[in-house]
Amino acid sequence: MNSDKMETGEEIIICRDVHKWFGNFHVLRGVNLTITKGEVVVICGPSGSGKSTFIRSINRLEEHQRGTIIVDGIELTNDLRNIHAIQREIGMVFQQFNLFPHLKVIDNITLAPVWVRKWPKDKAEKIARELLNRVGIPEQADKYPGQLSGGQQQRVAIARALAMQPKIMLFDEPTSALDPEMIKEVLDVMVELARSGMTMIVVTHEMGFAREVANRIFFFDDGNIVEQNTPEEFFRNPQEERTKRFLSQILTY
Amino acid sequence: MIKEALVEKPPREEVGLLEWLKRNLFSTWYNTLLTFVSLAFLFFVGRAIIVWALHTARWEVVTTNIKVFMIGRYPASEAWRVLASLGVILLLTALTWVFRKLRGRPIRQWLILGWLLSFPLIGVLLRGFSEQNLFLPLVSSRVWSGLLLTLVLAIVGITASFPLGLILALGRRSKLPVIKILCTIYIETIRGVPLISVLFMSQLMLPLFLPPHIRLSTVMRALTGITLFSAAYTAENVRGGLASVPVGQYEAARSLGLSNVLMMVLIVLPQALRAVIPAIVGQFISLFKDTTLVVIVGLLDLLGVAKAVTGQRQFIGLHQEVYFFVALLFFIFCSLMSRGSRRLERSLGVGER
């Protein structure tokens, strides 16, 4: 376990006993975890295990009903100012990209910096173009999202999130909606981002990605963390029966 | 890269006139039959209309009364004010058309300001100040009539009901129960009663709600009724548009730290409104036609004036010409609106799907 890192680094996300229900369905059952600055964490697990709900509650797209979530020193409560402040510092990338279809790529990226951060338009645009360069599609700036391929759209979505210069990036199954030949181009961008020192939480089944850059892997089942370990140990020597079954199911093919 | 010469072009499809006729009009025996029946129908109806329009019809009832149709009882000596108002609108339209390509430039903001200012400007121009004023003597709205009145009712009704409808639609989706219930009750009540009764109510009830020193003219009261009525329908149309925006759009906006107001204004409403342009324009077209109902509260709109014209002694019995002309005017304005709607859809639809 990476316990030494957890103690020495600066803790940026702290979750204690986080519970959440959808109606009567107990989707998160007392999740505890701590993530330090610069860490890259992969969350995997069967569908319905609560992993998406969990990362969505970190930036308050879902409200947890019991327990504590502290992000960058601010506790998530119903205080709207706290929520907006935290949402500004956390970038999120969705499975379905969720780009704004009525805005050009460049305007998708500059929108939040201009309206939320109050940057002047030309500064925002300059940074947006740098980011498009970084994700490898500088030539698409003046197109609309609908004119791009899935992989390109997801890279724009990453650039859009990065434009706010967030401290943390959340990825909710970023490659699950992509055609196979486009997965790599998105993962390449994510690997580069991970190596640049960004704190990342990634819900994914891309085990190659996890092996490559993750500091820790969390295995979710039934609304809680069943097992956590470094990628090497996690794949070589899974402890729990459920983890073994899950790994055998996803790694067979 | 593939060389130019190697690219295989799709086969060219060229259809001659005869081939086109055969394919589209005479492809099967029933298609042929239908073609002939339609041609015969068009021939007889068309001929009847042309013969009537060129020989039977006495268009002098329209030509002599053209001013009556346009401005009704508006004093002829002040008619230049109507023309000036028209000029303002045409000028703004022309400027908007010339600068239509310049998105986000300051000139656009000036144009929007110009449009906004044109309303009070035209209002003052048409109404004037006091009876003693030398330049713009008072022309009470009681004598506004004809096409002028129809257009004033429709344009002001449309422009005022749109933002109100927008607010109602947002209110109906509000998380605050009081606002939500009030908006829902308002919308459902208005939608549950005919425009005629709303017009009557606005004539009779409005003075009861207003402080006694404010006395609204009949036109203003009718306008209020039309606006309140139309807003409820706009609200429902907008609500449909809001429901069509995927939840992912809200989540993306929130995850970027946008406040609720920014999320609505920048992300949700542009998409919601674009989706319901056809419905909203359709509703505005019907509002335009429904303004004819103001006859029942004693106002003389285009249709009311037409009825008066048919009563003139020298033109007695010339209903067909008069109503044909009025129908033509309505048709022109309504088809302009639906053309505008289609252009707007196309210009806003860039890059969508």
Coordinates of C-alpha atoms in Angstrom, one line a residue:
Chain A
M1 CA 0.0 0.0 0.0
N2 CA 1.0 3.5 -0.6
S3 CA 0.5 4.6 2.9
D4 CA 3.7 6.6 3.1
K5 CA 2.6 8.8 0.3
M6 CA -0.7 9.5 1.9
E7 CA 0.8 10.7 5.1
T8 CA 3.5 12.9 3.7
G9 CA 1.6 14.5 0.8
E10 CA -1.0 17.2 1.1
E11 CA -4.5 15.8 1.4
I12 CA -6.7 17.3 -1.3
I13 CA -9.8 15.0 -1.1
I14 CA -11.0 13.5 2.2
C15 CA -14.1 11.3 2.3
R16 CA -15.3 10.0 5.5
D17 CA -18.2 7.5 5.8
V18 CA -20.0 8.8 2.7
H19 CA -23.5 7.5 2.2
K20 CA -26.0 8.1 -0.6
W21 CA -29.4 6.7 -1.4
F22 CA -31.4 6.8 -4.6
G23 CA -34.9 6.4 -3.2
N24 CA -34.5 3.2 -1.2
F25 CA -31.5 2.0 -3.0
H26 CA -28.4 2.4 -0.8
V27 CA -25.9 3.3 -3.5
L28 CA -22.9 4.5 -1.4
R29 CA -22.4 2.7 1.8
G30 CA -19.9 4.5 3.9
V31 CA -17.0 5.3 1.5
N32 CA -13.7 6.3 3.2
L33 CA -10.8 7.5 1.2
T34 CA -8.1 10.2 1.1
I35 CA -6.4 11.4 -2.0
T36 CA -3.2 13.4 -1.9
K37 CA -2.2 16.2 -4.3
G38 CA -0.7 14.9 -7.6
E39 CA -2.1 11.4 -7.1
V40 CA -3.7 9.5 -9.9
V41 CA -6.4 7.2 -8.8
V42 CA -8.3 4.7 -10.9
I43 CA -11.7 3.5 -9.7
C44 CA -13.1 0.3 -11.3
G45 CA -15.8 -2.1 -10.4
P46 CA -19.0 -3.7 -11.9
S47 CA -21.8 -1.5 -13.1
G48 CA -24.1 -0.3 -10.4
S49 CA -21.3 -0.5 -7.8
G50 CA -21.6 3.2 -7.1
K51 CA -18.3 4.3 -8.6
S52 CA -19.8 7.0 -10.9
T53 CA -22.1 8.2 -8.2
F54 CA -19.1 8.5 -5.9
I55 CA -16.9 10.7 -8.2
R56 CA -20.0 12.8 -9.1
S57 CA -20.5 13.5 -5.4
I58 CA -17.0 14.9 -5.2
N59 CA -18.0 17.9 -7.3
R60 CA -21.5 17.9 -6.0
L61 CA -23.3 16.7 -9.1
E62 CA -24.8 14.2 -6.6
E63 CA -25.5 15.2 -3.0
H64 CA -24.3 12.7 -0.4
Q65 CA -26.7 12.3 2.5
R66 CA -24.4 11.3 5.3
G67 CA -20.7 11.6 6.0
T68 CA -18.1 14.2 5.1
I69 CA -16.5 15.2 1.9
I70 CA -13.7 17.8 2.1
V71 CA -12.2 19.0 -1.1
D72 CA -9.2 21.4 -1.0
G73 CA -10.0 22.3 2.5
I74 CA -13.6 23.1 1.9
E75 CA -16.4 20.9 3.2
L76 CA -19.2 20.2 0.7
T77 CA -22.4 21.4 2.3
N78 CA -25.6 23.0 1.0
D79 CA -23.8 26.3 0.9
L80 CA -24.1 27.3 -2.8
R81 CA -21.0 29.5 -2.6
N82 CA -18.9 26.6 -1.3
I83 CA -20.3 24.4 -4.1
H84 CA -19.5 26.9 -6.9
A85 CA -16.1 27.5 -5.4
I86 CA -15.3 23.8 -5.4
Q87 CA -16.8 23.2 -8.9
R88 CA -14.5 25.9 -10.2
E89 CA -11.5 24.0 -8.9
I90 CA -12.6 20.6 -10.2
G91 CA -12.6 19.7 -13.9
M92 CA -14.9 16.9 -15.0
V93 CA -14.9 14.8 -18.2
F94 CA -18.0 12.8 -18.9
Q95 CA -18.7 9.6 -20.7
Q96 CA -21.0 11.4 -23.2
F97 CA -18.6 14.4 -23.6
N98 CA -21.4 16.9 -23.0
L99 CA -19.9 19.6 -25.1
F100 CA -22.2 22.6 -25.8
P101 CA -23.5 21.9 -29.3
H102 CA -24.5 25.5 -30.0
L103 CA -21.0 26.8 -29.4
K104 CA -17.8 26.4 -31.5
V105 CA -15.0 24.4 -30.0
I106 CA -13.0 27.5 -29.1
D107 CA -16.1 29.0 -27.4
N108 CA -16.8 25.8 -25.5
I109 CA -13.3 26.2 -24.0
T110 CA -13.3 29.9 -23.4
L111 CA -16.9 30.1 -21.9
A112 CA -16.1 29.3 -18.3
P113 CA -12.8 31.2 -18.1
V114 CA -14.4 34.3 -19.5
W115 CA -17.7 34.2 -17.5
V116 CA -16.6 32.5 -14.3
R117 CA -12.9 33.5 -14.0
K118 CA -13.6 36.9 -15.7
W119 CA -10.5 36.6 -17.9
P120 CA -10.3 38.9 -20.8
K121 CA -11.4 37.3 -24.0
D122 CA -8.1 37.3 -25.7
K123 CA -6.3 35.8 -22.8
A124 CA -8.9 33.0 -22.6
E125 CA -8.6 32.4 -26.3
K126 CA -4.8 32.2 -26.2
I127 CA -4.9 29.6 -23.4
A128 CA -7.7 27.7 -25.2
R129 CA -5.6 27.5 -28.4
E130 CA -2.6 26.3 -26.3
L131 CA -4.8 23.6 -24.8
L132 CA -6.1 22.5 -28.2
N133 CA -2.5 22.2 -29.2
R134 CA -1.8 20.1 -26.1
V135 CA -4.7 17.7 -26.9
G136 CA -3.6 17.5 -30.5
I137 CA -6.4 19.2 -32.4
P138 CA -5.5 22.9 -32.9
E139 CA -7.1 22.9 -36.4
Q140 CA -10.6 22.1 -35.0
A141 CA -11.0 25.4 -33.0
D142 CA -13.6 26.9 -35.3
K143 CA -15.8 23.9 -35.8
Y144 CA -18.8 22.9 -33.9
P145 CA -18.8 19.8 -31.7
G146 CA -21.2 17.9 -34.0
Q147 CA -18.6 18.1 -36.8
L148 CA -15.9 16.3 -34.8
S149 CA -15.3 12.6 -34.2
G150 CA -16.0 11.1 -30.7
G151 CA -12.3 11.0 -29.8
Q152 CA -11.9 14.6 -30.9
Q153 CA -14.9 15.7 -28.9
Q154 CA -13.6 14.0 -25.8
R155 CA -10.3 15.7 -26.2
V156 CA -12.1 19.1 -26.5
A157 CA -14.0 18.2 -23.3
I158 CA -10.7 17.6 -21.6
A159 CA -9.3 20.9 -22.9
R160 CA -12.5 22.6 -21.8
A161 CA -12.1 21.3 -18.2
L162 CA -8.4 22.2 -18.1
A163 CA -9.1 25.8 -19.3
M164 CA -10.4 26.5 -15.8
Q165 CA -7.0 25.5 -14.5
P166 CA -8.5 23.0 -12.0
K167 CA -6.6 21.5 -9.1
I168 CA -8.4 18.1 -9.6
M169 CA -9.7 16.3 -12.7
L170 CA -12.5 13.8 -12.5
F171 CA -13.0 11.4 -15.4
D172 CA -16.3 9.4 -15.5
E173 CA -15.7 6.5 -17.9
P174 CA -14.1 8.9 -20.5
T175 CA -13.6 6.2 -23.1
S176 CA -16.7 4.1 -22.8
A177 CA -18.6 5.8 -25.5
L178 CA -15.8 5.9 -28.0
D179 CA -15.2 3.7 -31.0
P180 CA -12.2 1.4 -30.3
E181 CA -9.8 3.2 -32.7
M182 CA -10.4 6.5 -30.8
I183 CA -9.7 5.3 -27.3
K184 CA -5.9 5.6 -27.6
E185 CA -5.9 9.2 -28.6
V186 CA -7.9 10.1 -25.5
L187 CA -5.9 7.9 -23.2
D188 CA -2.7 9.5 -24.6
V189 CA -3.9 12.9 -23.5
M190 CA -4.8 11.5 -20.1
V191 CA -1.4 9.8 -19.6
E192 CA 0.3 13.1 -20.5
L193 CA -1.9 14.9 -18.0
A194 CA -1.2 12.4 -15.3
R195 CA 2.6 12.7 -15.8
S196 CA 2.3 16.5 -15.6
G197 CA 1.3 16.1 -11.9
M198 CA -2.4 16.7 -12.1
T199 CA -4.5 15.1 -9.3
M200 CA -6.8 12.7 -11.2
I201 CA -9.6 10.4 -10.3
V202 CA -10.6 8.2 -13.2
V203 CA -13.5 5.8 -13.3
T204 CA -12.5 3.4 -16.1
H205 CA -12.0 -0.2 -17.2
E206 CA -8.9 0.7 -19.2
M207 CA -6.6 -1.5 -17.2
G208 CA -3.6 -0.6 -19.5
F209 CA -4.1 3.0 -18.5
A210 CA -4.3 2.1 -14.8
R211 CA -1.1 0.1 -15.0
E212 CA 0.7 2.9 -16.8
V213 CA -0.1 5.9 -14.6
A214 CA -2.2 5.1 -11.6
N215 CA -0.7 5.4 -8.1
R216 CA -3.6 3.4 -6.7
I217 CA -6.5 1.4 -7.9
F218 CA -9.8 1.3 -5.9
F219 CA -12.1 -1.6 -6.6
F220 CA -15.8 -0.7 -5.9
D221 CA -18.6 -3.1 -5.3
D222 CA -21.9 -2.7 -3.6
G223 CA -21.4 0.9 -2.8
N224 CA -18.1 0.6 -1.1
I225 CA -14.4 0.2 -1.6
V226 CA -13.7 -3.5 -1.5
E227 CA -10.0 -3.4 -2.2
Q228 CA -7.3 -0.8 -2.9
N229 CA -3.7 -1.3 -4.0
T230 CA -1.0 -0.2 -6.3
P231 CA -1.6 -1.4 -9.9
E232 CA 1.1 -4.0 -9.8
E233 CA -0.2 -5.6 -6.7
F234 CA -3.8 -5.2 -7.7
F235 CA -3.4 -7.1 -10.9
R236 CA -0.8 -9.6 -9.7
N237 CA -2.2 -10.5 -6.3
P238 CA -5.8 -9.5 -5.8
Q239 CA -6.9 -10.2 -2.2
E240 CA -10.7 -10.3 -2.3
E241 CA -12.8 -13.0 -4.0
R242 CA -15.0 -10.3 -5.7
T243 CA -11.9 -8.6 -7.1
K244 CA -10.6 -11.8 -8.5
R245 CA -13.9 -12.6 -10.1
F246 CA -14.2 -9.0 -11.6
L247 CA -10.6 -9.2 -13.0
S248 CA -11.1 -12.6 -14.5
Q249 CA -14.3 -11.3 -16.2
I250 CA -12.7 -8.2 -17.7
L251 CA -9.4 -9.6 -18.5
T252 CA -10.5 -12.9 -20.2
Y253 CA -10.8 -11.4 -23.7
Chain B
M1 CA -2.9 10.9 -50.1
I2 CA -5.1 9.8 -52.9
K3 CA -4.3 11.5 -56.2
E4 CA -7.0 13.5 -57.8
A5 CA -7.2 11.2 -60.9
L6 CA -7.8 8.1 -58.8
V7 CA -10.8 9.5 -56.9
E8 CA -13.9 8.0 -58.4
K9 CA -16.7 10.5 -58.8
P10 CA -20.3 9.5 -58.3
P11 CA -22.2 8.9 -61.5
R12 CA -23.7 12.1 -62.7
E13 CA -27.5 12.2 -62.6
E14 CA -29.0 14.4 -65.2
V15 CA -32.7 14.2 -65.9
G16 CA -34.2 15.8 -69.0
L17 CA -37.6 17.5 -68.9
L18 CA -39.4 14.6 -70.4
E19 CA -37.7 12.1 -68.2
W20 CA -38.6 14.3 -65.1
L21 CA -42.2 14.5 -66.2
K22 CA -42.4 10.8 -66.7
R23 CA -40.8 10.0 -63.4
N24 CA -42.7 12.4 -61.3
L25 CA -46.1 12.9 -62.9
F26 CA -46.8 9.9 -65.1
S27 CA -45.0 7.0 -63.4
T28 CA -48.1 4.9 -62.9
W29 CA -51.6 4.9 -64.1
Y30 CA -53.0 6.4 -60.9
N31 CA -50.3 8.9 -60.8
T32 CA -51.2 9.9 -64.3
L33 CA -54.9 10.1 -63.4
L34 CA -54.0 12.3 -60.4
T35 CA -52.0 14.6 -62.5
F36 CA -54.8 15.2 -64.9
V37 CA -57.4 15.6 -62.2
S38 CA -55.1 18.1 -60.4
L39 CA -54.5 20.0 -63.6
A40 CA -58.2 20.2 -64.3
F41 CA -58.9 21.4 -60.8
L42 CA -56.2 24.1 -61.0
F43 CA -57.4 25.2 -64.4
F44 CA -61.0 25.7 -63.3
V45 CA -60.3 27.3 -60.0
G46 CA -57.5 29.4 -61.4
R47 CA -59.6 30.6 -64.3
A48 CA -62.5 31.5 -62.0
I49 CA -60.3 33.5 -59.8
I50 CA -58.6 35.3 -62.7
V51 CA -61.9 36.1 -64.4
W52 CA -63.3 37.4 -61.2
A53 CA -60.2 39.4 -60.3
L54 CA -59.8 41.0 -63.7
H55 CA -63.4 41.4 -64.9
T56 CA -66.1 41.1 -62.2
A57 CA -64.3 42.5 -59.2
R58 CA -64.6 46.3 -58.5
W59 CA -61.3 47.0 -57.0
E60 CA -62.1 50.7 -56.6
V61 CA -63.5 49.8 -53.2
V62 CA -60.0 48.9 -52.1
T63 CA -58.1 51.7 -54.0
T64 CA -60.3 54.5 -52.8
N65 CA -60.2 53.2 -49.2
I66 CA -56.5 52.2 -49.1
K67 CA -55.8 54.9 -46.5
V68 CA -58.7 53.7 -44.4
F69 CA -57.4 50.1 -44.5
M70 CA -54.0 51.2 -43.5
I71 CA -54.6 53.8 -40.7
G72 CA -58.4 53.9 -40.3
R73 CA -59.5 56.9 -38.3
Y74 CA -56.0 58.2 -37.7
P75 CA -56.1 61.8 -38.8
A76 CA -55.0 62.2 -42.4
S77 CA -53.0 65.3 -41.6
E78 CA -50.9 63.3 -39.1
A79 CA -50.4 60.3 -41.4
W80 CA -46.8 61.2 -41.9
R81 CA -46.1 60.0 -38.4
V82 CA -47.2 56.5 -39.3
L83 CA -45.0 56.6 -42.4
A84 CA -42.1 57.9 -40.2
S85 CA -42.6 55.0 -37.8
L86 CA -42.6 52.6 -40.8
G87 CA -39.4 54.3 -41.9
V88 CA -37.7 53.8 -38.6
I89 CA -38.6 50.1 -38.7
L90 CA -37.4 49.7 -42.3
L91 CA -34.2 51.5 -41.5
L92 CA -33.5 49.2 -38.6
T93 CA -34.4 46.2 -40.6
A94 CA -32.1 47.2 -43.4
L95 CA -29.2 47.9 -40.9
T96 CA -29.8 44.6 -39.2
W97 CA -29.7 42.9 -42.6
V98 CA -26.5 44.6 -43.7
F99 CA -24.7 43.8 -40.5
R100 CA -26.2 40.3 -40.0
K101 CA -22.8 38.7 -40.4
L102 CA -21.0 40.6 -37.7
R103 CA -21.6 38.5 -34.7
G104 CA -20.5 39.8 -31.3
R105 CA -19.3 43.2 -32.7
P106 CA -20.2 46.4 -30.9
I107 CA -22.4 47.4 -33.9
R108 CA -24.7 44.5 -33.0
Q109 CA -25.2 45.9 -29.5
W110 CA -26.0 49.3 -31.0
L111 CA -28.6 47.6 -33.3
I112 CA -30.2 45.8 -30.3
L113 CA -30.3 49.1 -28.5
G114 CA -31.8 50.7 -31.5
W115 CA -34.6 48.1 -31.7
L116 CA -35.3 48.5 -28.0
L117 CA -35.4 52.3 -28.3
S118 CA -37.6 52.2 -31.4
F119 CA -40.6 51.0 -29.3
P120 CA -40.9 54.1 -27.1
L121 CA -39.9 56.3 -30.0
I122 CA -42.7 55.0 -32.3
G123 CA -45.1 55.1 -29.4
V124 CA -44.4 58.8 -28.9
L125 CA -44.4 59.4 -32.6
L126 CA -47.8 57.8 -33.0
R127 CA -49.4 59.2 -29.9
G128 CA -47.8 62.6 -29.7
F129 CA -47.8 64.8 -26.6
S130 CA -50.7 67.1 -25.8
E131 CA -53.4 68.6 -28.0
Q132 CA -51.6 72.0 -28.0
N133 CA -48.3 70.6 -29.1
L134 CA -47.5 72.1 -32.5
F135 CA -45.1 69.4 -33.7
L136 CA -46.7 66.2 -32.4
P137 CA -50.3 66.9 -31.4
L138 CA -52.1 64.2 -29.4
V139 CA -53.6 61.4 -31.5
S140 CA -55.5 59.4 -28.9
S141 CA -55.1 55.7 -29.3
R142 CA -58.9 55.6 -29.5
V143 CA -58.6 56.5 -33.1
W144 CA -55.8 54.2 -34.0
S145 CA -57.3 51.6 -36.3
G146 CA -56.9 49.6 -39.5
L147 CA -53.6 47.7 -40.3
L148 CA -51.8 50.2 -38.0
L149 CA -53.7 49.0 -35.0
T150 CA -53.4 45.3 -36.0
L151 CA -49.6 45.7 -36.3
V152 CA -49.3 47.7 -33.0
L153 CA -51.3 45.0 -31.2
A154 CA -49.4 42.1 -32.7
I155 CA -45.8 43.5 -32.5
V156 CA -46.1 44.9 -29.0
G157 CA -48.1 41.7 -27.9
I158 CA -45.4 39.5 -29.3
T159 CA -42.4 41.4 -27.9
A160 CA -43.9 41.8 -24.5
S161 CA -45.3 38.3 -24.1
F162 CA -42.0 36.6 -25.1
P163 CA -39.9 37.6 -22.0
L164 CA -42.9 37.2 -19.8
G165 CA -43.5 33.7 -21.1
L166 CA -39.8 32.9 -20.6
I167 CA -40.0 34.0 -17.0
L168 CA -43.1 31.9 -16.5
A169 CA -41.5 28.9 -18.0
L170 CA -38.5 29.1 -15.8
G171 CA -40.8 29.8 -12.8
R172 CA -42.7 26.7 -13.5
R173 CA -39.5 24.6 -13.4
S174 CA -38.4 26.4 -10.3
K175 CA -37.4 24.5 -7.2
L176 CA -39.2 27.0 -5.0
P177 CA -42.7 25.6 -4.5
V178 CA -44.4 29.0 -4.2
I179 CA -43.1 30.3 -7.5
K180 CA -43.7 27.0 -9.2
I181 CA -47.3 26.8 -8.0
L182 CA -48.1 30.4 -8.9
C183 CA -46.6 30.1 -12.4
T184 CA -48.4 26.8 -12.9
I185 CA -51.8 28.2 -11.8
Y186 CA -51.3 31.3 -14.0
I187 CA -50.4 29.3 -17.1
E188 CA -53.2 26.7 -16.7
T189 CA -55.8 29.3 -15.9
I190 CA -55.0 31.4 -19.0
R191 CA -54.8 28.3 -21.2
G192 CA -58.1 27.3 -19.9
V193 CA -60.0 30.3 -21.0
P194 CA -60.6 31.8 -24.5
L195 CA -58.9 34.9 -25.6
I196 CA -62.2 36.7 -25.9
S197 CA -62.9 36.3 -22.2
V198 CA -59.3 37.5 -21.4
L199 CA -60.0 40.6 -23.5
F200 CA -63.2 41.3 -21.8
M201 CA -61.7 40.7 -18.4
S202 CA -58.8 43.1 -19.2
Q203 CA -61.2 45.8 -20.2
L204 CA -63.4 45.4 -17.1
M205 CA -61.1 44.1 -14.4
L206 CA -57.8 45.8 -15.1
P207 CA -59.0 49.2 -13.8
L208 CA -60.0 47.6 -10.5
F209 CA -56.4 46.4 -9.9
L210 CA -54.8 49.6 -10.9
P211 CA -54.5 52.7 -8.7
P212 CA -57.4 55.1 -9.6
H213 CA -55.1 57.8 -11.0
I214 CA -53.8 55.5 -13.7
R215 CA -56.3 55.1 -16.5
L216 CA -55.4 52.9 -19.3
S217 CA -56.8 53.4 -22.8
T218 CA -58.8 50.7 -24.4
V219 CA -55.9 49.8 -26.6
M220 CA -53.5 49.5 -23.7
R221 CA -56.0 47.3 -21.9
A222 CA -56.4 45.1 -25.0
L223 CA -52.6 44.9 -25.3
T224 CA -52.3 43.8 -21.7
G225 CA -54.9 41.1 -22.3
I226 CA -53.2 39.9 -25.4
T227 CA -49.8 39.9 -23.8
L228 CA -51.0 38.1 -20.7
F229 CA -52.7 35.5 -22.8
S230 CA -49.9 34.9 -25.2
A231 CA -47.3 34.7 -22.4
A232 CA -49.0 31.6 -21.0
Y233 CA -48.7 29.8 -24.4
T234 CA -45.1 31.0 -24.9
A235 CA -44.3 29.6 -21.4
E236 CA -45.6 26.2 -22.4
N237 CA -43.6 26.2 -25.6
V238 CA -40.5 27.2 -23.9
R239 CA -41.0 24.6 -21.2
G240 CA -41.1 22.0 -24.0
G241 CA -37.7 23.4 -25.2
L242 CA -36.2 23.3 -21.7
A243 CA -37.2 19.7 -21.4
S244 CA -35.4 18.9 -24.6
V245 CA -32.0 20.0 -23.3
P246 CA -30.2 16.9 -22.1
V247 CA -29.3 16.7 -18.4
G248 CA -25.6 16.3 -19.4
Q249 CA -25.7 20.0 -20.5
Y250 CA -26.7 21.1 -17.0
E251 CA -24.0 18.9 -15.5
A252 CA -21.3 20.1 -17.8
A253 CA -22.2 23.7 -17.0
R254 CA -22.2 23.1 -13.3
S255 CA -19.0 21.2 -13.4
L256 CA -17.4 24.3 -14.9
G257 CA -18.5 26.3 -12.0
L258 CA -21.2 28.3 -13.8
S259 CA -23.9 29.8 -11.6
N260 CA -27.5 28.9 -12.2
V261 CA -28.1 32.2 -14.0
L262 CA -25.1 31.8 -16.3
M263 CA -26.0 28.2 -16.9
M264 CA -29.5 29.2 -18.0
V265 CA -28.5 32.2 -20.1
L266 CA -25.4 30.8 -21.8
I267 CA -26.1 27.1 -22.1
V268 CA -29.7 26.0 -21.6
L269 CA -31.9 28.8 -23.0
P270 CA -30.0 29.1 -26.4
Q271 CA -30.5 25.4 -27.0
A272 CA -34.1 25.3 -25.6
L273 CA -35.3 28.3 -27.6
R274 CA -33.7 27.0 -30.8
A275 CA -35.6 23.8 -30.5
V276 CA -38.9 25.6 -30.2
I277 CA -38.6 28.3 -32.8
P278 CA -41.2 26.7 -35.1
A279 CA -43.6 26.3 -32.2
I280 CA -43.1 29.8 -30.9
V281 CA -43.4 31.4 -34.4
G282 CA -46.5 29.4 -35.0
Q283 CA -48.0 30.8 -31.8
F284 CA -47.0 34.3 -32.8
I285 CA -48.7 33.8 -36.2
S286 CA -51.9 32.8 -34.5
L287 CA -51.6 35.7 -32.1
F288 CA -51.3 38.0 -35.1
K289 CA -54.5 36.6 -36.5
D290 CA -56.2 36.6 -33.1
T291 CA -55.8 40.3 -32.7
T292 CA -58.9 40.5 -34.9
L293 CA -60.9 39.6 -31.8
V294 CA -60.3 43.1 -30.4
V295 CA -63.4 44.1 -32.4
I296 CA -65.5 42.8 -29.5
V297 CA -64.1 45.5 -27.2
G298 CA -64.8 48.2 -29.6
L299 CA -61.5 48.6 -31.4
L300 CA -61.3 48.8 -35.2
D301 CA -58.5 46.7 -36.4
L302 CA -57.9 45.7 -40.0
L303 CA -60.9 43.4 -40.1
G304 CA -63.1 45.9 -38.2
V305 CA -62.2 48.6 -40.7
A306 CA -63.0 46.2 -43.5
K307 CA -66.4 45.6 -42.1
A308 CA -66.9 49.3 -41.9
V309 CA -65.8 49.7 -45.5
T310 CA -68.4 47.2 -46.8
G311 CA -71.0 49.4 -45.2
Q312 CA -70.1 52.4 -47.3
R313 CA -73.1 53.5 -49.4
Q314 CA -71.3 53.7 -52.8
F315 CA -69.7 50.3 -52.3
I316 CA -72.6 48.3 -50.9
G317 CA -72.4 44.6 -51.5
L318 CA -68.7 44.5 -52.3
H319 CA -67.7 42.0 -49.6
Q320 CA -65.6 39.7 -51.8
E321 CA -63.1 42.4 -52.9
V322 CA -62.7 43.8 -49.4
Y323 CA -62.3 40.5 -47.6
F324 CA -60.0 39.2 -50.3
F325 CA -57.8 42.2 -49.9
V326 CA -57.8 41.8 -46.1
A327 CA -57.0 38.1 -46.4
L328 CA -54.2 38.9 -48.7
L329 CA -52.7 41.3 -46.3
F330 CA -52.9 38.8 -43.4
F331 CA -51.4 36.1 -45.7
I332 CA -48.5 38.3 -46.6
F333 CA -47.6 39.1 -43.0
C334 CA -48.1 35.6 -41.8
S335 CA -46.0 34.1 -44.6
L336 CA -43.3 36.6 -43.9
M337 CA -43.2 35.5 -40.3
S338 CA -43.0 31.8 -41.2
R339 CA -40.2 32.5 -43.7
G340 CA -38.4 34.5 -41.1
S341 CA -38.8 31.5 -38.7
R342 CA -37.2 29.1 -41.3
R343 CA -34.3 31.5 -42.0
L344 CA -33.7 31.9 -38.2
E345 CA -33.7 28.1 -37.7
R346 CA -31.3 27.7 -40.5
S347 CA -28.9 30.4 -39.4
L348 CA -29.0 29.1 -35.8
G349 CA -28.8 25.5 -36.7
V350 CA -25.2 25.6 -37.7
G351 CA -23.2 22.7 -36.5
E352 CA -26.1 21.0 -34.8
R353 CA -26.1 17.2 -35.4

